[in-house]
Amino acid sequence: MPTTLNRVNVPVAVDAGKCIAEKGCTVCVDVCPLDLLAIDQQTGKAYMKFDECWYCLPCEADCPTQAIHVSIPYLLR
Ligand code: SF4
Ligand code: SF4
């Protein structure tokens, strides 16, 4: 699976101001059934590592700080 080339044009956006991964949270990484999310060791924040989203939404729903927003493509709504 190719890694994301940038972190802007991916469906899963992480608000770095809200993400508390540097305090040990890995909820979104753990709940994603496709293992698409990861913690950036440089920034200490979660990000979308692989752009293969199923839009199943547990990452957004389970994030304890509401740091994640998943943009669902119009055709899937
Ligand atoms: S679940 Fe939320 S707070 Fe935790 S690592 Fe993921 S984005 Fe950050
Ligand atoms: S919506 Fe589902 S597939 Fe997409 S990143 Fe979140 S948990 Fe993973």
GROMACS .gro file of N, CA, C and O and ligand atoms in nm:
model
  324
    1MET      N    1   0.085  -0.119   0.000
    1MET     CA    2   0.000   0.000   0.000
    1MET      C    3   0.089   0.125   0.000
    1MET      O    4   0.179   0.133   0.082
    2PRO      N    5   0.068   0.220  -0.091
    2PRO     CA    6   0.152   0.339  -0.092
    2PRO      C    7   0.121   0.431   0.026
    2PRO      O    8   0.005   0.446   0.064
    3THR      N    9   0.223   0.490   0.083
    3THR     CA   10   0.199   0.584   0.192
    3THR      C   11   0.151   0.716   0.134
    3THR      O   12   0.174   0.747   0.018
    4THR      N   13   0.083   0.793   0.217
    4THR     CA   14   0.031   0.922   0.172
    4THR      C   15   0.146   1.018   0.142
    4THR      O   16   0.243   1.026   0.216
    5LEU      N   17   0.133   1.090   0.032
    5LEU     CA   18   0.239   1.183  -0.007
    5LEU      C   19   0.232   1.312   0.072
    5LEU      O   20   0.332   1.378   0.094
    6ASN      N   21   0.114   1.348   0.112
    6ASN     CA   22   0.101   1.465   0.197
    6ASN      C   23  -0.012   1.438   0.294
    6ASN      O   24  -0.082   1.339   0.284
    7ARG      N   25  -0.029   1.529   0.392
    7ARG     CA   26  -0.130   1.506   0.495
    7ARG      C   27  -0.243   1.604   0.485
    7ARG      O   28  -0.320   1.622   0.578
    8VAL      N   29  -0.255   1.668   0.371
    8VAL     CA   30  -0.360   1.766   0.352
    8VAL      C   31  -0.475   1.706   0.273
    8VAL      O   32  -0.590   1.708   0.315
    9ASN      N   33  -0.444   1.647   0.159
    9ASN     CA   34  -0.550   1.593   0.072
    9ASN      C   35  -0.581   1.447   0.103
    9ASN      O   36  -0.591   1.365   0.013
   10VAL      N   37  -0.596   1.416   0.229
   10VAL     CA   38  -0.637   1.281   0.269
   10VAL      C   39  -0.770   1.293   0.343
   10VAL      O   40  -0.800   1.399   0.399
   11PRO      N   41  -0.852   1.188   0.342
   11PRO     CA   42  -0.985   1.199   0.401
   11PRO      C   43  -0.987   1.212   0.552
   11PRO      O   44  -1.085   1.261   0.607
   12VAL      N   45  -0.881   1.165   0.618
   12VAL     CA   46  -0.881   1.172   0.764
   12VAL      C   47  -0.789   1.285   0.810
   12VAL      O   48  -0.668   1.279   0.792
   13ALA      N   49  -0.850   1.388   0.867
   13ALA     CA   50  -0.773   1.503   0.916
   13ALA      C   51  -0.761   1.494   1.068
   13ALA      O   52  -0.859   1.465   1.137
   14VAL      N   53  -0.642   1.518   1.117
   14VAL     CA   54  -0.617   1.517   1.261
   14VAL      C   55  -0.585   1.660   1.305
   14VAL      O   56  -0.492   1.722   1.253
   15ASP      N   57  -0.661   1.710   1.400
   15ASP     CA   58  -0.635   1.843   1.456
   15ASP      C   59  -0.521   1.828   1.558
   15ASP      O   60  -0.540   1.773   1.667
   16ALA      N   61  -0.403   1.875   1.519
   16ALA     CA   62  -0.285   1.857   1.604
   16ALA      C   63  -0.301   1.928   1.738
   16ALA      O   64  -0.241   1.887   1.837
   17GLY      N   65  -0.382   2.032   1.741
   17GLY     CA   66  -0.404   2.103   1.865
   17GLY      C   67  -0.486   2.023   1.966
   17GLY      O   68  -0.480   2.048   2.086
   18LYS      N   69  -0.561   1.926   1.915
   18LYS     CA   70  -0.645   1.844   2.003
   18LYS      C   71  -0.586   1.706   2.029
   18LYS      O   72  -0.615   1.644   2.131
   19CYS      N   73  -0.509   1.654   1.934
   19CYS     CA   74  -0.454   1.518   1.946
   19CYS      C   75  -0.360   1.508   2.066
   19CYS      O   76  -0.274   1.593   2.085
   20ILE      N   77  -0.381   1.403   2.147
   20ILE     CA   78  -0.297   1.384   2.266
   20ILE      C   79  -0.213   1.256   2.255
   20ILE      O   80  -0.183   1.191   2.355
   21ALA      N   81  -0.176   1.224   2.132
   21ALA     CA   82  -0.095   1.102   2.111
   21ALA      C   83   0.036   1.108   2.189
   21ALA      O   84   0.086   1.005   2.235
   22GLU      N   85   0.091   1.228   2.205
   22GLU     CA   86   0.218   1.237   2.277
   22GLU      C   87   0.202   1.202   2.425
   22GLU      O   88   0.300   1.176   2.494
   23LYS      N   89   0.078   1.196   2.471
   23LYS     CA   90   0.052   1.154   2.609
   23LYS      C   91   0.020   1.005   2.616
   23LYS      O   92  -0.021   0.955   2.721
   24GLY      N   93   0.032   0.938   2.502
   24GLY     CA   94   0.016   0.793   2.503
   24GLY      C   95  -0.109   0.742   2.435
   24GLY      O   96  -0.130   0.622   2.426
   25CYS      N   97  -0.194   0.832   2.385
   25CYS     CA   98  -0.316   0.786   2.319
   25CYS      C   99  -0.283   0.723   2.184
   25CYS      O  100  -0.206   0.778   2.105
   26THR      N  101  -0.341   0.606   2.159
   26THR     CA  102  -0.326   0.540   2.028
   26THR      C  103  -0.462   0.485   1.983
   26THR      O  104  -0.468   0.392   1.902
   27VAL      N  105  -0.570   0.543   2.035
   27VAL     CA  106  -0.704   0.490   2.009
   27VAL      C  107  -0.733   0.477   1.860
   27VAL      O  108  -0.775   0.372   1.811
   28CYS      N  109  -0.710   0.585   1.786
   28CYS     CA  110  -0.745   0.582   1.643
   28CYS      C  111  -0.661   0.479   1.567
   28CYS      O  112  -0.712   0.408   1.480
   29VAL      N  113  -0.535   0.471   1.604
   29VAL     CA  114  -0.447   0.372   1.539
   29VAL      C  115  -0.499   0.231   1.567
   29VAL      O  116  -0.502   0.146   1.479
   30ASP      N  117  -0.543   0.210   1.690
   30ASP     CA  118  -0.587   0.077   1.731
   30ASP      C  119  -0.722   0.037   1.672
   30ASP      O  120  -0.744  -0.080   1.642
   31VAL      N  121  -0.813   0.133   1.654
   31VAL     CA  122  -0.948   0.096   1.608
   31VAL      C  123  -0.959   0.085   1.456
   31VAL      O  124  -1.052   0.022   1.406
   32CYS      N  125  -0.869   0.145   1.382
   32CYS     CA  126  -0.882   0.139   1.236
   32CYS      C  127  -0.862  -0.005   1.187
   32CYS      O  128  -0.756  -0.062   1.207
   33PRO      N  129  -0.964  -0.061   1.123
   33PRO     CA  130  -0.955  -0.200   1.079
   33PRO      C  131  -0.854  -0.221   0.967
   33PRO      O  132  -0.811  -0.335   0.943
   34LEU      N  133  -0.816  -0.115   0.901
   34LEU     CA  134  -0.722  -0.126   0.789
   34LEU      C  135  -0.581  -0.081   0.828
   34LEU      O  136  -0.490  -0.084   0.745
   35ASP      N  137  -0.565  -0.038   0.954
   35ASP     CA  138  -0.432   0.004   1.000
   35ASP      C  139  -0.378   0.122   0.918
   35ASP      O  140  -0.262   0.123   0.877
   36LEU      N  141  -0.464   0.219   0.895
   36LEU     CA  142  -0.425   0.332   0.808
   36LEU      C  143  -0.362   0.448   0.882
   36LEU      O  144  -0.299   0.533   0.821
   37LEU      N  145  -0.382   0.450   1.013
   37LEU     CA  146  -0.337   0.565   1.090
   37LEU      C  147  -0.211   0.530   1.168
   37LEU      O  148  -0.186   0.415   1.198
   38ALA      N  149  -0.133   0.631   1.199
   38ALA     CA  150  -0.007   0.609   1.271
   38ALA      C  151   0.023   0.732   1.353
   38ALA      O  152  -0.037   0.838   1.335
   39ILE      N  153   0.116   0.716   1.446
   39ILE     CA  154   0.163   0.830   1.524
   39ILE      C  155   0.296   0.876   1.465
   39ILE      O  156   0.388   0.796   1.448
   40ASP      N  157   0.302   1.003   1.432
   40ASP     CA  158   0.426   1.061   1.380
   40ASP      C  159   0.521   1.084   1.498
   40ASP      O  160   0.489   1.162   1.588
   41GLN      N  161   0.633   1.016   1.497
   41GLN     CA  162   0.725   1.026   1.610
   41GLN      C  163   0.790   1.165   1.618
   41GLN      O  164   0.835   1.206   1.725
   42GLN      N  165   0.795   1.235   1.507
   42GLN     CA  166   0.852   1.370   1.508
   42GLN      C  167   0.759   1.470   1.577
   42GLN      O  168   0.802   1.547   1.662
   43THR      N  169   0.631   1.465   1.538
   43THR     CA  170   0.537   1.564   1.591
   43THR      C  171   0.464   1.513   1.714
   43THR      O  172   0.406   1.593   1.788
   44GLY      N  173   0.463   1.382   1.736
   44GLY     CA  174   0.387   1.325   1.847
   44GLY      C  175   0.238   1.327   1.824
   44GLY      O  176   0.161   1.319   1.919
   45LYS      N  177   0.196   1.336   1.699
   45LYS     CA  178   0.053   1.342   1.666
   45LYS      C  179   0.016   1.230   1.569
   45LYS      O  180   0.101   1.181   1.493
   46ALA      N  181  -0.112   1.195   1.570
   46ALA     CA  182  -0.162   1.094   1.477
   46ALA      C  183  -0.174   1.155   1.337
   46ALA      O  184  -0.192   1.276   1.321
   47TYR      N  185  -0.162   1.070   1.236
   47TYR     CA  186  -0.183   1.116   1.098
   47TYR      C  187  -0.226   0.997   1.013
   47TYR      O  188  -0.213   0.881   1.054
   48MET      N  189  -0.279   1.027   0.895
   48MET     CA  190  -0.321   0.921   0.804
   48MET      C  191  -0.200   0.877   0.723
   48MET      O  192  -0.149   0.949   0.638
   49LYS      N  193  -0.155   0.755   0.749
   49LYS     CA  194  -0.034   0.704   0.683
   49LYS      C  195  -0.066   0.644   0.547
   49LYS      O  196   0.013   0.653   0.454
   50PHE      N  197  -0.181   0.577   0.538
   50PHE     CA  198  -0.221   0.513   0.412
   50PHE      C  199  -0.360   0.562   0.372
   50PHE      O  200  -0.453   0.557   0.451
   51ASP      N  201  -0.372   0.607   0.249
   51ASP     CA  202  -0.497   0.665   0.201
   51ASP      C  203  -0.583   0.558   0.134
   51ASP      O  204  -0.591   0.550   0.012
   52GLU      N  205  -0.643   0.474   0.217
   52GLU     CA  206  -0.726   0.364   0.165
   52GLU      C  207  -0.854   0.353   0.247
   52GLU      O  208  -0.902   0.245   0.274
   53CYS      N  209  -0.907   0.465   0.288
   53CYS     CA  210  -1.014   0.468   0.388
   53CYS      C  211  -1.143   0.399   0.344
   53CYS      O  212  -1.186   0.413   0.231
   54TRP      N  213  -1.204   0.329   0.438
   54TRP     CA  214  -1.335   0.266   0.418
   54TRP      C  215  -1.448   0.354   0.472
   54TRP      O  216  -1.563   0.314   0.467
   55TYR      N  217  -1.416   0.465   0.536
   55TYR     CA  218  -1.517   0.556   0.591
   55TYR      C  219  -1.608   0.484   0.691
   55TYR      O  220  -1.729   0.508   0.695
   56CYS      N  221  -1.548   0.400   0.770
   56CYS     CA  222  -1.627   0.325   0.870
   56CYS      C  223  -1.641   0.404   1.000
   56CYS      O  224  -1.727   0.374   1.083
   57LEU      N  225  -1.553   0.503   1.021
   57LEU     CA  226  -1.565   0.608   1.123
   57LEU      C  227  -1.534   0.579   1.270
   57LEU      O  228  -1.550   0.669   1.353
   58PRO      N  229  -1.490   0.461   1.312
   58PRO     CA  230  -1.456   0.447   1.454
   58PRO      C  231  -1.342   0.538   1.498
   58PRO      O  232  -1.338   0.580   1.614
   59CYS      N  233  -1.252   0.571   1.407
   59CYS     CA  234  -1.142   0.662   1.444
   59CYS      C  235  -1.200   0.795   1.490
   59CYS      O  236  -1.161   0.847   1.595
   60GLU      N  237  -1.294   0.847   1.413
   60GLU     CA  238  -1.355   0.975   1.449
   60GLU      C  239  -1.441   0.961   1.574
   60GLU      O  240  -1.436   1.044   1.665
   61ALA      N  241  -1.519   0.855   1.581
   61ALA     CA  242  -1.613   0.836   1.692
   61ALA      C  243  -1.542   0.811   1.824
   61ALA      O  244  -1.588   0.856   1.929
   62ASP      N  245  -1.431   0.740   1.822
   62ASP     CA  246  -1.366   0.696   1.946
   62ASP      C  247  -1.255   0.789   1.995
   62ASP      O  248  -1.208   0.772   2.106
   63CYS      N  249  -1.213   0.883   1.914
   63CYS     CA  250  -1.108   0.975   1.958
   63CYS      C  251  -1.156   1.050   2.082
   63CYS      O  252  -1.260   1.116   2.078
   64PRO      N  253  -1.082   1.041   2.191
   64PRO     CA  254  -1.129   1.101   2.317
   64PRO      C  255  -1.132   1.254   2.316
   64PRO      O  256  -1.197   1.315   2.401
   65THR      N  257  -1.064   1.316   2.221
   65THR     CA  258  -1.060   1.463   2.219
   65THR      C  259  -1.125   1.522   2.094
   65THR      O  260  -1.110   1.640   2.066
   66GLN      N  261  -1.196   1.439   2.018
   66GLN     CA  262  -1.260   1.484   1.893
   66GLN      C  263  -1.159   1.551   1.800
   66GLN      O  264  -1.188   1.652   1.736
   67ALA      N  265  -1.041   1.494   1.793
   67ALA     CA  266  -0.936   1.552   1.708
   67ALA      C  267  -0.946   1.509   1.562
   67ALA      O  268  -0.884   1.569   1.476
   68ILE      N  269  -1.028   1.406   1.537
   68ILE     CA  270  -1.033   1.350   1.401
   68ILE      C  271  -1.160   1.390   1.328
   68ILE      O  272  -1.270   1.385   1.384
   69HIS      N  273  -1.141   1.430   1.204
   69HIS     CA  274  -1.257   1.451   1.117
   69HIS      C  275  -1.235   1.373   0.989
   69HIS      O  276  -1.134   1.390   0.921
   70VAL      N  277  -1.331   1.287   0.956
   70VAL     CA  278  -1.325   1.209   0.833
   70VAL      C  279  -1.416   1.275   0.730
   70VAL      O  280  -1.536   1.293   0.755
   71SER      N  281  -1.359   1.312   0.617
   71SER     CA  282  -1.438   1.372   0.509
   71SER      C  283  -1.487   1.262   0.417
   71SER      O  284  -1.409   1.199   0.347
   72ILE      N  285  -1.617   1.240   0.421
   72ILE     CA  286  -1.676   1.133   0.341
   72ILE      C  287  -1.706   1.187   0.201
   72ILE      O  288  -1.773   1.289   0.188
   73PRO      N  289  -1.657   1.121   0.097
   73PRO     CA  290  -1.683   1.168  -0.039
   73PRO      C  291  -1.833   1.177  -0.067
   73PRO      O  292  -1.910   1.094  -0.020
   74TYR      N  293  -1.870   1.277  -0.141
   74TYR     CA  294  -2.011   1.302  -0.170
   74TYR      C  295  -2.084   1.179  -0.223
   74TYR      O  296  -2.195   1.149  -0.182
   75LEU      N  297  -2.021   1.105  -0.309
   75LEU     CA  298  -2.088   0.992  -0.372
   75LEU      C  299  -2.114   0.877  -0.274
   75LEU      O  300  -2.191   0.787  -0.303
   76LEU      N  301  -2.049   0.879  -0.159
   76LEU     CA  302  -2.070   0.771  -0.061
   76LEU      C  303  -2.174   0.808   0.044
   76LEU      O  304  -2.213   0.725   0.123
   77ARG      N  305  -2.219   0.934   0.045
   77ARG     CA  306  -2.312   0.975   0.151
   77ARG      C  307  -2.452   0.922   0.126
   77ARG      O  308  -2.488   0.896   0.014
   78SF4     S1  309  -0.752   0.894   1.906
   78SF4    FE1  310  -0.747   1.118   1.885
   78SF4     S2  311  -0.615   1.190   2.053
   78SF4    FE2  312  -0.580   0.969   2.028
   78SF4     S3  313  -0.403   0.953   1.891
   78SF4    FE3  314  -0.588   0.944   1.764
   78SF4     S4  315  -0.627   1.158   1.701
   78SF4    FE4  316  -0.484   1.163   1.871
   79SF4     S1  317  -1.278   0.581   0.876
   79SF4    FE1  318  -1.232   0.365   0.918
   79SF4     S2  319  -1.089   0.301   0.758
   79SF4    FE2  320  -1.093   0.526   0.759
   79SF4     S3  321  -0.921   0.579   0.892
   79SF4    FE3  322  -1.106   0.577   1.020
   79SF4     S4  323  -1.115   0.372   1.109
   79SF4    FE4  324  -0.969   0.367   0.935
   0.00000   0.00000   0.00000
